[in-house]
């Protein structure tokens, strides 16, 4: 397994601003993922962030809105740009690439946009 | 497009009961299925993973089964405890080779003392 931390744990932001969420893992991993969980909904994959390559975005998510960095094998950031109230969600990072095929999740960042 | 549904959406039981949570998926071409629990204000905890070639997995009081051809999985919890109260999510790996998970809608479980 892996121990994953996220910063910040929660934030309240103004419409039109941007927030960068950090994800730190206690060991090197090949695959990192970013998910969004809107209020009352299940998790939706935003993008896959593998070190050394550009992030791969899922349908409905674009790089201009959710730029992602993956500078090394233990760290990634997700930026939520030009925020609107519809971006109010929990954002979670996860790691994979293990021989067991399991994925492990961070505690999430609860974002409220006013 | 893969869709994952969980029934019931919510469940309330007294402590000690055995219970079954259901998960169904529309596309049987999956690589594996994973069950998670989500506690309020916390992330997801991995409970069990069943490979597509397996029928079931067990961990302690938890037993998960998989019927890939019918697109169904169940999570059986024996002798439920108040500490089992959480939201339970199933997720399927969509067999793309990139470990992309499609999550179900979740079952919110409350176990009363």
GROMACS .gro file of C-alpha atoms in nm:
model
  227
    1UNK     CA    1   0.000   0.000   0.000
    2UNK     CA    2   0.092   0.367  -0.005
    3UNK     CA    3   0.047   0.662   0.226
    4UNK     CA    4  -0.089   0.960   0.038
    5UNK     CA    5  -0.130   1.314   0.162
    6UNK     CA    6  -0.308   1.607   0.003
    7UNK     CA    7  -0.285   1.977   0.064
    8UNK     CA    8  -0.494   2.169   0.137
    9UNK     CA    9  -0.750   1.946   0.306
   10UNK     CA   10  -1.019   2.204   0.239
   11UNK     CA   11  -1.052   2.556   0.105
   12UNK     CA   12  -1.312   2.819   0.031
   13UNK     CA   13  -1.233   3.020  -0.280
   14UNK     CA   14  -1.381   3.311  -0.470
   15UNK     CA   15  -1.526   3.273  -0.813
   16UNK     CA   16  -1.272   3.341  -1.089
   17UNK     CA   17  -0.964   3.245  -0.888
   18UNK     CA   18  -0.747   2.934  -0.914
   19UNK     CA   19  -0.643   2.674  -0.658
   20UNK     CA   20  -0.354   2.428  -0.677
   21UNK     CA   21  -0.393   2.099  -0.493
   22UNK     CA   22  -0.086   1.897  -0.402
   23UNK     CA   23  -0.060   1.520  -0.377
   24UNK     CA   24   0.240   1.356  -0.208
   25UNK     CA   25   0.310   0.982  -0.191
   26UNK     CA   26   0.548   0.812   0.049
   27UNK     CA   27   0.698   0.591  -0.222
   28UNK     CA   28   0.768   0.609  -0.594
   29UNK     CA   29   0.471   0.522  -0.813
   30UNK     CA   30   0.428   0.512  -1.187
   31UNK     CA   31   0.059   0.597  -1.211
   32UNK     CA   32  -0.122   0.883  -1.043
   33UNK     CA   33  -0.485   0.977  -1.101
   34UNK     CA   34  -0.705   1.273  -1.018
   35UNK     CA   35  -1.075   1.226  -0.943
   36UNK     CA   36  -1.361   1.462  -0.871
   37UNK     CA   37  -1.654   1.387  -0.644
   38UNK     CA   38  -1.933   1.639  -0.679
   39UNK     CA   39  -2.182   1.677  -0.393
   40UNK     CA   40  -2.394   1.365  -0.359
   41UNK     CA   41  -2.224   1.200  -0.657
   42UNK     CA   42  -1.972   0.928  -0.706
   43UNK     CA   43  -1.614   0.971  -0.823
   44UNK     CA   44  -1.530   1.070  -1.180
   45UNK     CA   45  -1.181   1.041  -1.327
   46UNK     CA   46  -1.039   1.374  -1.440
   47UNK     CA   47  -0.701   1.265  -1.574
   48UNK     CA   48  -0.412   1.024  -1.550
   49UNK     CA   49  -0.073   1.175  -1.464
   50UNK     CA   50   0.227   0.959  -1.541
   51UNK     CA   51   0.575   1.091  -1.480
   52UNK     CA   52   0.761   1.194  -1.790
   53UNK     CA   53   0.457   1.236  -2.009
   54UNK     CA   54   0.169   1.475  -2.054
   55UNK     CA   55  -0.142   1.411  -1.848
   56UNK     CA   56  -0.422   1.227  -2.024
   57UNK     CA   57  -0.763   1.386  -1.974
   58UNK     CA   58  -1.100   1.214  -1.975
   59UNK     CA   59  -1.391   1.331  -2.184
   60UNK     CA   60  -1.536   1.651  -2.044
   61UNK     CA   61  -1.214   1.767  -1.878
   62UNK     CA   62  -0.958   1.996  -2.047
   63UNK     CA   63  -0.604   2.100  -1.967
   64UNK     CA   64  -0.683   2.472  -1.961
   65UNK     CA   65  -0.931   2.417  -1.679
   66UNK     CA   66  -0.742   2.145  -1.488
   67UNK     CA   67  -0.368   2.175  -1.558
   68UNK     CA   68  -0.169   1.895  -1.397
   69UNK     CA   69   0.199   1.863  -1.315
   70UNK     CA   70   0.393   1.545  -1.237
   71UNK     CA   71   0.753   1.652  -1.175
   72UNK     CA   72   0.867   1.325  -1.013
   73UNK     CA   73   0.751   0.981  -0.904
   74UNK     CA   74   0.615   1.092  -0.564
   75UNK     CA   75   0.438   1.421  -0.633
   76UNK     CA   76   0.166   1.573  -0.848
   77UNK     CA   77  -0.044   1.888  -0.853
   78UNK     CA   78  -0.389   1.964  -0.992
   79UNK     CA   79  -0.493   2.323  -1.051
   80UNK     CA   80  -0.858   2.418  -1.074
   81UNK     CA   81  -0.859   2.733  -1.285
   82UNK     CA   82  -1.105   3.020  -1.315
   83UNK     CA   83  -1.332   2.856  -1.061
   84UNK     CA   84  -1.710   2.872  -1.056
   85UNK     CA   85  -1.952   2.738  -0.795
   86UNK     CA   86  -1.996   2.427  -1.015
   87UNK     CA   87  -1.635   2.336  -0.930
   88UNK     CA   88  -1.730   2.286  -0.565
   89UNK     CA   89  -1.633   1.923  -0.510
   90UNK     CA   90  -1.398   1.691  -0.333
   91UNK     CA   91  -1.083   1.633  -0.539
   92UNK     CA   92  -0.894   1.311  -0.474
   93UNK     CA   93  -0.566   1.179  -0.600
   94UNK     CA   94  -0.489   0.811  -0.623
   95UNK     CA   95  -0.191   0.595  -0.711
   96UNK     CA   96  -0.168   0.271  -0.902
   97UNK     CA   97   0.066   0.063  -1.111
   98UNK     CA   98   0.110  -0.206  -0.848
   99UNK     CA   99   0.128  -0.572  -0.936
  100UNK     CA  100  -0.190  -0.620  -0.731
  101UNK     CA  101  -0.371  -0.367  -0.954
  102UNK     CA  102  -0.511  -0.198  -0.647
  103UNK     CA  103  -0.545   0.177  -0.629
  104UNK     CA  104  -0.490   0.378  -0.312
  105UNK     CA  105  -0.649   0.714  -0.246
  106UNK     CA  106  -0.553   1.028  -0.066
  107UNK     CA  107  -0.786   1.191   0.191
  108UNK     CA  108  -0.922   1.440  -0.060
  109UNK     CA  109  -0.944   1.819  -0.083
  110UNK     CA  110  -1.286   1.967  -0.019
  111UNK     CA  111  -1.326   2.278  -0.233
  112UNK     CA  112  -1.609   2.530  -0.197
  113UNK     CA  113  -1.638   2.810  -0.451
  114UNK     CA  114  -1.846   3.113  -0.356
  115UNK     CA  115  -1.980   0.348  -2.207
  116UNK     CA  116  -1.944   0.161  -1.880
  117UNK     CA  117  -2.204   0.241  -1.616
  118UNK     CA  118  -2.194   0.110  -1.260
  119UNK     CA  119  -2.496   0.104  -1.032
  120UNK     CA  120  -2.525   0.012  -0.666
  121UNK     CA  121  -2.834  -0.102  -0.483
  122UNK     CA  122  -2.955  -0.007  -0.230
  123UNK     CA  123  -2.852   0.358  -0.214
  124UNK     CA  124  -2.886   0.350   0.164
  125UNK     CA  125  -2.919   0.077   0.423
  126UNK     CA  126  -2.981   0.086   0.796
  127UNK     CA  127  -2.940  -0.230   1.005
  128UNK     CA  128  -2.901  -0.324   1.371
  129UNK     CA  129  -2.564  -0.442   1.492
  130UNK     CA  130  -2.496  -0.812   1.434
  131UNK     CA  131  -2.690  -0.851   1.111
  132UNK     CA  132  -2.538  -1.002   0.800
  133UNK     CA  133  -2.590  -0.787   0.494
  134UNK     CA  134  -2.534  -0.780   0.119
  135UNK     CA  135  -2.448  -0.482  -0.097
  136UNK     CA  136  -2.500  -0.507  -0.472
  137UNK     CA  137  -2.307  -0.366  -0.765
  138UNK     CA  138  -2.394  -0.404  -1.132
  139UNK     CA  139  -2.206  -0.292  -1.444
  140UNK     CA  140  -2.318  -0.268  -1.803
  141UNK     CA  141  -2.005  -0.383  -1.989
  142UNK     CA  142  -1.871  -0.723  -1.885
  143UNK     CA  143  -1.528  -0.653  -2.042
  144UNK     CA  144  -1.363  -0.555  -1.716
  145UNK     CA  145  -1.014  -0.620  -1.588
  146UNK     CA  146  -1.104  -0.627  -1.222
  147UNK     CA  147  -1.351  -0.491  -0.968
  148UNK     CA  148  -1.258  -0.318  -0.647
  149UNK     CA  149  -1.464  -0.243  -0.335
  150UNK     CA  150  -1.387   0.066  -0.127
  151UNK     CA  151  -1.528   0.227   0.183
  152UNK     CA  152  -1.547   0.604   0.223
  153UNK     CA  153  -1.573   0.762   0.565
  154UNK     CA  154  -1.696   1.123   0.598
  155UNK     CA  155  -1.411   1.368   0.555
  156UNK     CA  156  -1.169   1.094   0.461
  157UNK     CA  157  -1.052   0.934   0.142
  158UNK     CA  158  -1.125   0.589   0.014
  159UNK     CA  159  -1.000   0.271   0.177
  160UNK     CA  160  -0.947  -0.030  -0.047
  161UNK     CA  161  -1.133  -0.335   0.087
  162UNK     CA  162  -1.114  -0.609  -0.173
  163UNK     CA  163  -1.009  -0.647  -0.535
  164UNK     CA  164  -1.139  -0.930  -0.754
  165UNK     CA  165  -0.964  -1.006  -1.081
  166UNK     CA  166  -1.188  -1.079  -1.378
  167UNK     CA  167  -1.082  -1.446  -1.368
  168UNK     CA  168  -1.179  -1.485  -1.002
  169UNK     CA  169  -1.518  -1.558  -0.848
  170UNK     CA  170  -1.467  -1.425  -0.498
  171UNK     CA  171  -1.229  -1.275  -0.245
  172UNK     CA  172  -1.245  -1.276   0.133
  173UNK     CA  173  -1.096  -1.054   0.400
  174UNK     CA  174  -1.206  -1.105   0.757
  175UNK     CA  175  -1.582  -1.048   0.779
  176UNK     CA  176  -1.598  -0.931   0.418
  177UNK     CA  177  -1.662  -1.149   0.117
  178UNK     CA  178  -1.692  -1.015  -0.236
  179UNK     CA  179  -1.816  -1.218  -0.530
  180UNK     CA  180  -1.803  -1.147  -0.901
  181UNK     CA  181  -2.021  -1.277  -1.184
  182UNK     CA  182  -1.864  -1.107  -1.483
  183UNK     CA  183  -2.096  -1.255  -1.744
  184UNK     CA  184  -2.404  -1.116  -1.572
  185UNK     CA  185  -2.233  -0.791  -1.478
  186UNK     CA  186  -2.279  -0.824  -1.103
  187UNK     CA  187  -2.080  -0.820  -0.783
  188UNK     CA  188  -2.189  -0.848  -0.421
  189UNK     CA  189  -2.018  -0.748  -0.100
  190UNK     CA  190  -2.123  -0.960   0.197
  191UNK     CA  191  -2.058  -0.822   0.545
  192UNK     CA  192  -2.095  -1.071   0.828
  193UNK     CA  193  -2.192  -0.977   1.183
  194UNK     CA  194  -2.208  -0.604   1.112
  195UNK     CA  195  -2.069  -0.357   1.366
  196UNK     CA  196  -2.124   0.018   1.419
  197UNK     CA  197  -1.769   0.071   1.290
  198UNK     CA  198  -1.882  -0.062   0.953
  199UNK     CA  199  -2.095   0.250   0.905
  200UNK     CA  200  -1.964   0.423   0.592
  201UNK     CA  201  -2.035   0.461   0.224
  202UNK     CA  202  -1.933   0.159   0.019
  203UNK     CA  203  -1.826   0.207  -0.341
  204UNK     CA  204  -1.755  -0.047  -0.610
  205UNK     CA  205  -1.536   0.041  -0.905
  206UNK     CA  206  -1.452  -0.144  -1.224
  207UNK     CA  207  -1.126  -0.126  -1.412
  208UNK     CA  208  -1.234  -0.068  -1.768
  209UNK     CA  209  -0.980  -0.302  -1.921
  210UNK     CA  210  -0.797  -0.030  -2.109
  211UNK     CA  211  -0.467  -0.128  -1.949
  212UNK     CA  212  -0.439   0.211  -1.780
  213UNK     CA  213  -0.623   0.128  -1.454
  214UNK     CA  214  -0.900   0.376  -1.517
  215UNK     CA  215  -1.173   0.314  -1.262
  216UNK     CA  216  -1.543   0.373  -1.318
  217UNK     CA  217  -1.718   0.411  -0.984
  218UNK     CA  218  -2.065   0.311  -0.876
  219UNK     CA  219  -2.312   0.540  -0.709
  220UNK     CA  220  -2.240   0.404  -0.361
  221UNK     CA  221  -2.436   0.248  -0.074
  222UNK     CA  222  -2.455   0.447   0.248
  223UNK     CA  223  -2.457   0.199   0.537
  224UNK     CA  224  -2.560   0.276   0.894
  225UNK     CA  225  -2.519   0.007   1.160
  226UNK     CA  226  -2.695   0.090   1.486
  227UNK     CA  227  -2.576  -0.039   1.824
   0.00000   0.00000   0.00000
